[in-house]
Amino acid sequence: QVKLEESGGGSVQSGGSLRLSCATSEYSINNYCMGWFRQVPSFAREPIAAIELDGSATYSDSVKGRFTIIRDKAANTLYLEMTDLRPDDTAIYTCAADYRPTVRCLPEAVESLGYRGRGTQVTVSS
């Protein structure tokens, strides 16, 4: 069982920045597709970023150019660096991972990844 734990959420003003972390002690996760999705209660999950084994990343249009997903293989940690935050970025952010060697690791695949953390709240005020 792979355990993921997010941290780094909080409250910021519009235009601010945050860095989310997703840590695991499972070293083999470096061979996994990993990504982030977010959700506002009562709304659908929105996958926002994914990163391949080689470090190549893809993003949803809503965060492209503002968010950066980074995989630190040495630390077994996934990061989401968020800049130029807006009130509509307010959500619970959750990291996910799974071993999917035959599937491209894209944001739309993130929701189906089998391992997930509990999420961390990000609140952006205007």
GROMACS .gro file of N, CA and C in nm:
model
  378
    1GLN      N    1   0.084  -0.119   0.000
    1GLN     CA    2   0.000   0.000   0.000
    1GLN      C    3   0.088   0.124   0.000
    2VAL      N    4   0.069   0.208  -0.099
    2VAL     CA    5   0.146   0.332  -0.107
    2VAL      C    6   0.071   0.440  -0.033
    3LYS      N    7   0.139   0.506   0.060
    3LYS     CA    8   0.078   0.616   0.134
    3LYS      C    9   0.134   0.748   0.085
    4LEU      N   10   0.045   0.841   0.060
    4LEU     CA   11   0.082   0.975   0.015
    4LEU      C   12   0.032   1.075   0.117
    5GLU      N   13   0.113   1.175   0.146
    5GLU     CA   14   0.072   1.276   0.243
    5GLU      C   15   0.104   1.414   0.191
    6GLU      N   16   0.000   1.494   0.174
    6GLU     CA   17   0.018   1.630   0.125
    6GLU      C   18   0.042   1.726   0.242
    7SER      N   19   0.111   1.834   0.209
    7SER     CA   20   0.131   1.944   0.304
    7SER      C   21   0.154   2.071   0.226
    8GLY      N   22   0.151   2.184   0.295
    8GLY     CA   23   0.181   2.311   0.232
    8GLY      C   24   0.062   2.397   0.198
    9GLY      N   25  -0.057   2.346   0.220
    9GLY     CA   26  -0.174   2.427   0.193
    9GLY      C   27  -0.186   2.541   0.293
   10GLY      N   28  -0.277   2.633   0.265
   10GLY     CA   29  -0.296   2.745   0.355
   10GLY      C   30  -0.380   2.852   0.290
   11SER      N   31  -0.377   2.969   0.351
   11SER     CA   32  -0.454   3.083   0.301
   11SER      C   33  -0.360   3.190   0.249
   12VAL      N   34  -0.388   3.238   0.130
   12VAL     CA   35  -0.307   3.344   0.070
   12VAL      C   36  -0.399   3.444   0.002
   13GLN      N   37  -0.344   3.560  -0.027
   13GLN     CA   38  -0.420   3.659  -0.100
   13GLN      C   39  -0.401   3.639  -0.249
   14SER      N   40  -0.494   3.690  -0.324
   14SER     CA   41  -0.486   3.681  -0.469
   14SER      C   42  -0.352   3.735  -0.518
   15GLY      N   43  -0.291   3.661  -0.610
   15GLY     CA   44  -0.160   3.697  -0.660
   15GLY      C   45  -0.045   3.631  -0.586
   16GLY      N   46  -0.075   3.568  -0.475
   16GLY     CA   47   0.027   3.504  -0.394
   16GLY      C   48   0.069   3.368  -0.447
   17SER      N   49   0.159   3.305  -0.372
   17SER     CA   50   0.215   3.176  -0.414
   17SER      C   51   0.213   3.077  -0.298
   18LEU      N   52   0.209   2.950  -0.333
   18LEU     CA   53   0.220   2.842  -0.236
   18LEU      C   54   0.293   2.727  -0.303
   19ARG      N   55   0.358   2.645  -0.222
   19ARG     CA   56   0.415   2.521  -0.272
   19ARG      C   57   0.359   2.405  -0.192
   20LEU      N   58   0.293   2.318  -0.263
   20LEU     CA   59   0.239   2.196  -0.201
   20LEU      C   60   0.339   2.083  -0.215
   21SER      N   61   0.343   1.998  -0.114
   21SER     CA   62   0.429   1.880  -0.117
   21SER      C   63   0.345   1.754  -0.102
   22CYS      N   64   0.392   1.648  -0.162
   22CYS     CA   65   0.327   1.518  -0.151
   22CYS      C   66   0.438   1.417  -0.124
   23ALA      N   67   0.446   1.371  -0.001
   23ALA     CA   68   0.557   1.285   0.038
   23ALA      C   69   0.513   1.140   0.053
   24THR      N   70   0.607   1.052   0.024
   24THR     CA   71   0.585   0.910   0.044
   24THR      C   72   0.717   0.844   0.078
   25SER      N   73   0.710   0.737   0.153
   25SER     CA   74   0.831   0.664   0.186
   25SER      C   75   0.855   0.550   0.087
   26GLU      N   76   0.767   0.538  -0.010
   26GLU     CA   77   0.774   0.431  -0.106
   26GLU      C   78   0.868   0.469  -0.219
   27TYR      N   79   0.988   0.412  -0.224
   27TYR     CA   80   1.086   0.454  -0.323
   27TYR      C   81   1.044   0.419  -0.464
   28SER      N   82   0.965   0.314  -0.479
   28SER     CA   83   0.927   0.272  -0.614
   28SER      C   84   0.831   0.369  -0.680
   29ILE      N   85   0.785   0.466  -0.604
   29ILE     CA   86   0.693   0.563  -0.662
   29ILE      C   87   0.760   0.643  -0.771
   30ASN      N   88   0.892   0.641  -0.775
   30ASN     CA   89   0.962   0.709  -0.883
   30ASN      C   90   0.933   0.646  -1.018
   31ASN      N   91   0.875   0.529  -1.019
   31ASN     CA   92   0.836   0.463  -1.142
   31ASN      C   93   0.687   0.479  -1.171
   32TYR      N   94   0.621   0.563  -1.093
   32TYR     CA   95   0.478   0.580  -1.106
   32TYR      C   96   0.441   0.707  -1.182
   33CYS      N   97   0.328   0.703  -1.247
   33CYS     CA   98   0.262   0.825  -1.295
   33CYS      C   99   0.213   0.899  -1.171
   34MET      N  100   0.237   1.030  -1.164
   34MET     CA  101   0.193   1.107  -1.049
   34MET      C  102   0.127   1.236  -1.095
   35GLY      N  103   0.039   1.287  -1.012
   35GLY     CA  104  -0.029   1.410  -1.050
   35GLY      C  105  -0.107   1.471  -0.935
   36TRP      N  106  -0.172   1.581  -0.968
   36TRP     CA  107  -0.255   1.653  -0.871
   36TRP      C  108  -0.393   1.676  -0.930
   37PHE      N  109  -0.493   1.667  -0.844
   37PHE     CA  110  -0.625   1.714  -0.880
   37PHE      C  111  -0.677   1.799  -0.765
   38ARG      N  112  -0.780   1.876  -0.792
   38ARG     CA  113  -0.838   1.959  -0.688
   38ARG      C  114  -0.989   1.947  -0.693
   39GLN      N  115  -1.049   1.981  -0.581
   39GLN     CA  116  -1.194   1.969  -0.573
   39GLN      C  117  -1.250   2.071  -0.475
   40VAL      N  118  -1.356   2.135  -0.520
   40VAL     CA  119  -1.436   2.220  -0.433
   40VAL      C  120  -1.555   2.136  -0.390
   41PRO      N  121  -1.589   2.133  -0.262
   41PRO     CA  122  -1.703   2.052  -0.218
   41PRO      C  123  -1.827   2.078  -0.301
   42SER      N  124  -1.895   1.973  -0.339
   42SER     CA  125  -2.016   1.974  -0.420
   42SER      C  126  -1.988   1.995  -0.568
   43PHE      N  127  -1.862   2.006  -0.603
   43PHE     CA  128  -1.826   2.019  -0.745
   43PHE      C  129  -1.740   1.899  -0.786
   44ALA      N  130  -1.727   1.880  -0.916
   44ALA     CA  131  -1.650   1.767  -0.967
   44ALA      C  132  -1.500   1.789  -0.944
   45ARG      N  133  -1.429   1.681  -0.935
   45ARG     CA  134  -1.282   1.689  -0.927
   45ARG      C  135  -1.228   1.746  -1.057
   46GLU      N  136  -1.121   1.823  -1.043
   46GLU     CA  137  -1.056   1.880  -1.161
   46GLU      C  138  -0.910   1.836  -1.161
   47PRO      N  139  -0.870   1.747  -1.251
   47PRO     CA  140  -0.729   1.713  -1.262
   47PRO      C  141  -0.653   1.830  -1.320
   48ILE      N  142  -0.540   1.864  -1.262
   48ILE     CA  143  -0.472   1.986  -1.305
   48ILE      C  144  -0.330   1.966  -1.353
   49ALA      N  145  -0.263   1.860  -1.310
   49ALA     CA  146  -0.124   1.843  -1.351
   49ALA      C  147  -0.083   1.697  -1.339
   50ALA      N  148   0.008   1.658  -1.428
   50ALA     CA  149   0.061   1.522  -1.425
   50ALA      C  150   0.206   1.525  -1.469
   51ILE      N  151   0.283   1.428  -1.419
   51ILE     CA  152   0.425   1.424  -1.454
   51ILE      C  153   0.467   1.281  -1.485
   52GLU      N  154   0.535   1.268  -1.597
   52GLU     CA  155   0.582   1.138  -1.643
   52GLU      C  156   0.709   1.097  -1.567
   53LEU      N  157   0.752   0.975  -1.590
   53LEU     CA  158   0.874   0.925  -1.526
   53LEU      C  159   0.996   1.007  -1.566
   54ASP      N  160   0.995   1.058  -1.688
   54ASP     CA  161   1.111   1.135  -1.735
   54ASP      C  162   1.106   1.280  -1.694
   55GLY      N  163   1.002   1.317  -1.618
   55GLY     CA  164   0.992   1.454  -1.570
   55GLY      C  165   0.910   1.546  -1.658
   56SER      N  166   0.866   1.499  -1.774
   56SER     CA  167   0.784   1.583  -1.859
   56SER      C  168   0.647   1.600  -1.796
   57ALA      N  169   0.595   1.721  -1.803
   57ALA     CA  170   0.472   1.755  -1.732
   57ALA      C  171   0.367   1.811  -1.826
   58THR      N  172   0.242   1.790  -1.791
   58THR     CA  173   0.131   1.849  -1.864
   58THR      C  174   0.032   1.907  -1.764
   59TYR      N  175  -0.042   2.007  -1.809
   59TYR     CA  176  -0.129   2.083  -1.720
   59TYR      C  177  -0.265   2.106  -1.784
   60SER      N  178  -0.362   2.130  -1.697
   60SER     CA  179  -0.491   2.174  -1.747
   60SER      C  180  -0.479   2.320  -1.789
   61ASP      N  181  -0.569   2.362  -1.875
   61ASP     CA  182  -0.565   2.500  -1.923
   61ASP      C  183  -0.583   2.599  -1.808
   62SER      N  184  -0.655   2.558  -1.704
   62SER     CA  185  -0.686   2.650  -1.595
   62SER      C  186  -0.562   2.688  -1.512
   63VAL      N  187  -0.457   2.606  -1.517
   63VAL     CA  188  -0.339   2.635  -1.434
   63VAL      C  189  -0.211   2.650  -1.517
   64LYS      N  190  -0.219   2.622  -1.644
   64LYS     CA  191  -0.099   2.628  -1.729
   64LYS      C  192  -0.037   2.767  -1.723
   65GLY      N  193   0.093   2.770  -1.705
   65GLY     CA  194   0.164   2.896  -1.696
   65GLY      C  195   0.172   2.953  -1.557
   66ARG      N  196   0.094   2.899  -1.463
   66ARG     CA  197   0.095   2.949  -1.325
   66ARG      C  198   0.145   2.842  -1.227
   67PHE      N  199   0.116   2.716  -1.256
   67PHE     CA  200   0.153   2.606  -1.167
   67PHE      C  201   0.263   2.524  -1.231
   68THR      N  202   0.349   2.466  -1.146
   68THR     CA  203   0.455   2.379  -1.193
   68THR      C  204   0.459   2.254  -1.107
   69ILE      N  205   0.454   2.139  -1.171
   69ILE     CA  206   0.465   2.012  -1.100
   69ILE      C  207   0.608   1.962  -1.111
   70ILE      N  208   0.662   1.918  -0.998
   70ILE     CA  209   0.802   1.877  -0.993
   70ILE      C  210   0.811   1.746  -0.917
   71ARG      N  211   0.891   1.655  -0.969
   71ARG     CA  212   0.914   1.527  -0.902
   71ARG      C  213   1.058   1.526  -0.850
   72ASP      N  214   1.074   1.513  -0.720
   72ASP     CA  215   1.207   1.501  -0.661
   72ASP      C  216   1.230   1.353  -0.630
   73LYS      N  217   1.302   1.287  -0.717
   73LYS     CA  218   1.318   1.142  -0.702
   73LYS      C  219   1.400   1.108  -0.580
   74ALA      N  220   1.498   1.187  -0.548
   74ALA     CA  221   1.583   1.158  -0.432
   74ALA      C  222   1.506   1.163  -0.302
   75ALA      N  223   1.408   1.253  -0.297
   75ALA     CA  224   1.330   1.273  -0.175
   75ALA      C  225   1.197   1.199  -0.178
   76ASN      N  226   1.169   1.127  -0.287
   76ASN     CA  227   1.039   1.059  -0.302
   76ASN      C  228   0.925   1.156  -0.276
   77THR      N  229   0.936   1.276  -0.331
   77THR     CA  230   0.838   1.380  -0.305
   77THR      C  231   0.794   1.445  -0.435
   78LEU      N  232   0.666   1.473  -0.442
   78LEU     CA  233   0.607   1.545  -0.554
   78LEU      C  234   0.570   1.683  -0.505
   79TYR      N  235   0.595   1.784  -0.587
   79TYR     CA  236   0.562   1.920  -0.550
   79TYR      C  237   0.466   1.982  -0.652
   80LEU      N  238   0.392   2.081  -0.605
   80LEU     CA  239   0.312   2.164  -0.694
   80LEU      C  240   0.339   2.307  -0.654
   81GLU      N  241   0.413   2.377  -0.738
   81GLU     CA  242   0.442   2.517  -0.711
   81GLU      C  243   0.335   2.601  -0.779
   82MET      N  244   0.268   2.682  -0.701
   82MET     CA  245   0.154   2.759  -0.750
   82MET      C  246   0.185   2.907  -0.736
   83THR      N  247   0.174   2.978  -0.845
   83THR     CA  248   0.197   3.123  -0.845
   83THR      C  249   0.075   3.193  -0.902
   84ASP      N  250   0.069   3.325  -0.880
   84ASP     CA  251  -0.040   3.406  -0.932
   84ASP      C  252  -0.175   3.344  -0.895
   85LEU      N  253  -0.188   3.307  -0.770
   85LEU     CA  254  -0.310   3.240  -0.726
   85LEU      C  255  -0.430   3.332  -0.734
   86ARG      N  256  -0.542   3.271  -0.765
   86ARG     CA  257  -0.667   3.344  -0.781
   86ARG      C  258  -0.773   3.285  -0.689
   87PRO      N  259  -0.877   3.361  -0.656
   87PRO     CA  260  -0.982   3.307  -0.569
   87PRO      C  261  -1.042   3.177  -0.623
   88ASP      N  262  -1.052   3.161  -0.754
   88ASP     CA  263  -1.110   3.038  -0.806
   88ASP      C  264  -1.013   2.919  -0.803
   89ASP      N  265  -0.893   2.940  -0.749
   89ASP     CA  266  -0.804   2.827  -0.723
   89ASP      C  267  -0.833   2.765  -0.586
   90THR      N  268  -0.921   2.828  -0.510
   90THR     CA  269  -0.957   2.775  -0.378
   90THR      C  270  -1.018   2.636  -0.393
   91ALA      N  271  -0.958   2.538  -0.324
   91ALA     CA  272  -1.003   2.398  -0.335
   91ALA      C  273  -0.920   2.312  -0.240
   92ILE      N  274  -0.959   2.187  -0.232
   92ILE     CA  275  -0.876   2.086  -0.166
   92ILE      C  276  -0.790   2.023  -0.275
   93TYR      N  277  -0.659   2.025  -0.254
   93TYR     CA  278  -0.565   1.972  -0.351
   93TYR      C  279  -0.514   1.836  -0.304
   94THR      N  280  -0.521   1.740  -0.394
   94THR     CA  281  -0.486   1.603  -0.362
   94THR      C  282  -0.386   1.548  -0.463
   95CYS      N  283  -0.285   1.479  -0.412
   95CYS     CA  284  -0.191   1.415  -0.504
   95CYS      C  285  -0.232   1.269  -0.525
   96ALA      N  286  -0.192   1.215  -0.638
   96ALA     CA  287  -0.227   1.078  -0.672
   96ALA      C  288  -0.111   1.013  -0.746
   97ALA      N  289  -0.106   0.883  -0.739
   97ALA     CA  290   0.002   0.809  -0.804
   97ALA      C  291  -0.042   0.667  -0.835
   98ASP      N  292   0.021   0.608  -0.934
   98ASP     CA  293  -0.004   0.468  -0.966
   98ASP      C  294   0.096   0.421  -1.070
   99TYR      N  295   0.113   0.291  -1.077
   99TYR     CA  296   0.205   0.231  -1.173
   99TYR      C  297   0.126   0.205  -1.302
  100ARG      N  298   0.155   0.283  -1.404
  100ARG     CA  299   0.082   0.273  -1.531
  100ARG      C  300   0.182   0.279  -1.646
  101PRO      N  301   0.259   0.176  -1.666
  101PRO     CA  302   0.367   0.183  -1.765
  101PRO      C  303   0.319   0.192  -1.910
  102THR      N  304   0.195   0.155  -1.935
  102THR     CA  305   0.149   0.153  -2.074
  102THR      C  306   0.056   0.269  -2.107
  103VAL      N  307   0.034   0.357  -2.011
  103VAL     CA  308  -0.060   0.468  -2.031
  103VAL      C  309   0.015   0.600  -2.017
  104ARG      N  310  -0.011   0.692  -2.107
  104ARG     CA  311   0.052   0.824  -2.095
  104ARG      C  312   0.003   0.891  -1.967
  105CYS      N  313   0.094   0.952  -1.898
  105CYS     CA  314   0.064   1.017  -1.771
  105CYS      C  315   0.019   1.160  -1.800
  106LEU      N  316  -0.112   1.180  -1.815
  106LEU     CA  317  -0.168   1.309  -1.847
  106LEU      C  318  -0.268   1.350  -1.739
  107PRO      N  319  -0.302   1.479  -1.730
  107PRO     CA  320  -0.396   1.520  -1.624
  107PRO      C  321  -0.526   1.439  -1.625
  108GLU      N  322  -0.577   1.407  -1.741
  108GLU     CA  323  -0.704   1.334  -1.744
  108GLU      C  324  -0.692   1.193  -1.687
  109ALA      N  325  -0.568   1.144  -1.674
  109ALA     CA  326  -0.546   1.012  -1.615
  109ALA      C  327  -0.535   1.018  -1.463
  110VAL      N  328  -0.516   1.136  -1.409
  110VAL     CA  329  -0.487   1.148  -1.267
  110VAL      C  330  -0.602   1.099  -1.179
  111GLU      N  331  -0.724   1.126  -1.222
  111GLU     CA  332  -0.839   1.085  -1.139
  111GLU      C  333  -0.847   0.935  -1.122
  112SER      N  334  -0.792   0.860  -1.216
  112SER     CA  335  -0.803   0.714  -1.209
  112SER      C  336  -0.684   0.650  -1.138
  113LEU      N  337  -0.587   0.728  -1.097
  113LEU     CA  338  -0.472   0.671  -1.029
  113LEU      C  339  -0.515   0.614  -0.894
  114GLY      N  340  -0.458   0.500  -0.859
  114GLY     CA  341  -0.510   0.424  -0.746
  114GLY      C  342  -0.472   0.473  -0.607
  115TYR      N  343  -0.362   0.543  -0.595
  115TYR     CA  344  -0.318   0.588  -0.464
  115TYR      C  345  -0.337   0.739  -0.451
  116ARG      N  346  -0.395   0.781  -0.341
  116ARG     CA  347  -0.424   0.922  -0.319
  116ARG      C  348  -0.397   0.961  -0.176
  117GLY      N  349  -0.360   1.088  -0.158
  117GLY     CA  350  -0.349   1.139  -0.023
  117GLY      C  351  -0.484   1.187   0.026
  118ARG      N  352  -0.482   1.251   0.142
  118ARG     CA  353  -0.607   1.302   0.199
  118ARG      C  354  -0.638   1.443   0.153
  119GLY      N  355  -0.541   1.509   0.095
  119GLY     CA  356  -0.565   1.643   0.046
  119GLY      C  357  -0.522   1.751   0.142
  120THR      N  358  -0.501   1.869   0.085
  120THR     CA  359  -0.465   1.985   0.166
  120THR      C  360  -0.543   2.105   0.112
  121GLN      N  361  -0.595   2.185   0.203
  121GLN     CA  362  -0.682   2.296   0.165
  121GLN      C  363  -0.599   2.417   0.122
  122VAL      N  364  -0.638   2.474   0.011
  122VAL     CA  365  -0.581   2.601  -0.036
  122VAL      C  366  -0.696   2.701  -0.047
  123THR      N  367  -0.678   2.815   0.017
  123THR     CA  368  -0.779   2.920   0.014
  123THR      C  369  -0.715   3.049  -0.033
  124VAL      N  370  -0.773   3.106  -0.138
  124VAL     CA  371  -0.720   3.229  -0.195
  124VAL      C  372  -0.826   3.338  -0.180
  125SER      N  373  -0.791   3.444  -0.112
  125SER     CA  374  -0.885   3.554  -0.090
  125SER      C  375  -0.855   3.669  -0.185
  126SER      N  376  -0.959   3.742  -0.219
  126SER     CA  377  -0.944   3.853  -0.315
  126SER      C  378  -0.902   3.979  -0.243
   0.00000   0.00000   0.00000
